[in-house]
GROMACS .gro file of C-alpha atoms in nm:
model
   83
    1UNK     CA    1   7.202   5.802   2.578
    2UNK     CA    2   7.073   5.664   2.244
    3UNK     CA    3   7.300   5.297   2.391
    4UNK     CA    4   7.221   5.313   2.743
    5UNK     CA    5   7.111   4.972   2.844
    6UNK     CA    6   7.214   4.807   2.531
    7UNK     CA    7   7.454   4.536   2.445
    8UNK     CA    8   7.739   4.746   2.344
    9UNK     CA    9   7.687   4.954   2.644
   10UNK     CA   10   7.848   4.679   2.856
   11UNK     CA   11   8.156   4.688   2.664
   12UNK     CA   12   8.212   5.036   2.579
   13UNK     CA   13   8.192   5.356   2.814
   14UNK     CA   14   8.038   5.584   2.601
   15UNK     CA   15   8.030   5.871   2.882
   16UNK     CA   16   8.451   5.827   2.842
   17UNK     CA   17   8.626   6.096   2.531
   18UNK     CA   18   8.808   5.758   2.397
   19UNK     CA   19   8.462   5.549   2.319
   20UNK     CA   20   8.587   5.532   1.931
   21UNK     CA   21   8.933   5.362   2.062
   22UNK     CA   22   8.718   5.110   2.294
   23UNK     CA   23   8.473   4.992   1.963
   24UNK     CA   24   8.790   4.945   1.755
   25UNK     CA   25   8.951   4.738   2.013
   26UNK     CA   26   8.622   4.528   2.087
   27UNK     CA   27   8.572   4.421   1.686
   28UNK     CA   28   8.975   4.368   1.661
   29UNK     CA   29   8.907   4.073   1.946
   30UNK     CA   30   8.557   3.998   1.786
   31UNK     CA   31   8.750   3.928   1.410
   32UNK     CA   32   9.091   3.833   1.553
   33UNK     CA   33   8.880   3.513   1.751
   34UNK     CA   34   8.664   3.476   1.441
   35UNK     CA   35   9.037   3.399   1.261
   36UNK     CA   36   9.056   3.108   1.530
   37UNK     CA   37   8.755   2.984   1.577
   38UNK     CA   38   8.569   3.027   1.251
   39UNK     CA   39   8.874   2.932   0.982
   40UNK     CA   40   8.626   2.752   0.735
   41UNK     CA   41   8.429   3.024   0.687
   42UNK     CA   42   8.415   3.384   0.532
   43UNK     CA   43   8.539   3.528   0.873
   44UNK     CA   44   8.888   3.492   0.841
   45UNK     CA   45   8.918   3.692   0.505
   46UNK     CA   46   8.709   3.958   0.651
   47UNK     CA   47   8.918   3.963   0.931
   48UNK     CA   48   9.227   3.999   0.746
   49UNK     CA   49   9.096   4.261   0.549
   50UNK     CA   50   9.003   4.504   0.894
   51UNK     CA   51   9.310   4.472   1.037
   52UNK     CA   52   9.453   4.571   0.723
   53UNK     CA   53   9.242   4.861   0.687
   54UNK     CA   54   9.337   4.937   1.060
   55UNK     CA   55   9.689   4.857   1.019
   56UNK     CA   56   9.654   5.121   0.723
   57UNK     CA   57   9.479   5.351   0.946
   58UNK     CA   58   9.767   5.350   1.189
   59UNK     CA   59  10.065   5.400   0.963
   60UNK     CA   60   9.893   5.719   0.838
   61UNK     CA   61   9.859   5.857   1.205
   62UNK     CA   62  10.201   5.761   1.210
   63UNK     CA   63  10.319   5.951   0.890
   64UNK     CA   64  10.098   6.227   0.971
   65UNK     CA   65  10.238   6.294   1.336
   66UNK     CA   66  10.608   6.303   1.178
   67UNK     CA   67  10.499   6.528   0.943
   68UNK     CA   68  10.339   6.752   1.192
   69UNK     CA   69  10.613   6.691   1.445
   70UNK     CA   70  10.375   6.571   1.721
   71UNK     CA   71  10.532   6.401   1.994
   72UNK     CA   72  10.572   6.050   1.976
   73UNK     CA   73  10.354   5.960   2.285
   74UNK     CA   74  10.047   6.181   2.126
   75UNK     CA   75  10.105   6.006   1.839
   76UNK     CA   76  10.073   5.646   2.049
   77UNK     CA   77   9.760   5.785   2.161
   78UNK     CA   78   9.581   5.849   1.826
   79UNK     CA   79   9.659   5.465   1.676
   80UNK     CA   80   9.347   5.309   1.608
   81UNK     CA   81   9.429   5.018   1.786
   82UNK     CA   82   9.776   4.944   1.972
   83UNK     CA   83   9.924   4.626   1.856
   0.00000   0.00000   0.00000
């Protein structure tokens, strides 16, 4: 409710369970075109440094579902961000 009408509120559904999912994917496209279109600048470092953190982030789910045994489609669900 805090959001409603706001700028993120166009791009994320916040009234949806998966709202965390949605703001990873929307700053993965913000820093993956800030690679492209900023490449003199700070940006693409940061950049690389997120998607490593998420790319870290999803080979723990990963580890974590085999060790748990979770079924491989539950685990698909839980990545941060699908590739």
């Amino acid at each position: 409710q805090l959001l409603q009408g706001k700028y993120y509120s166009t791009k994320i559904q916040f009234s949806q369970d998966n709202w965390e999912h949605q703001f990873y994917e929307l700053i993965q496209h913000i820093m993956s075109s800030s690679m492209v279109f900023d490449p003199y600048t700070i940006s693409p470092m940061m950049a690389y440094i997120y998607l490593k953190e998420i790319e870290c982030m999803n080979v723990t789910t990963i580890i974590e579902g085999i060790r748990y045994q979770v079924d491989t489609t539950s685990i698909k669900e839980l990545l941060v961000v699908d590739f």
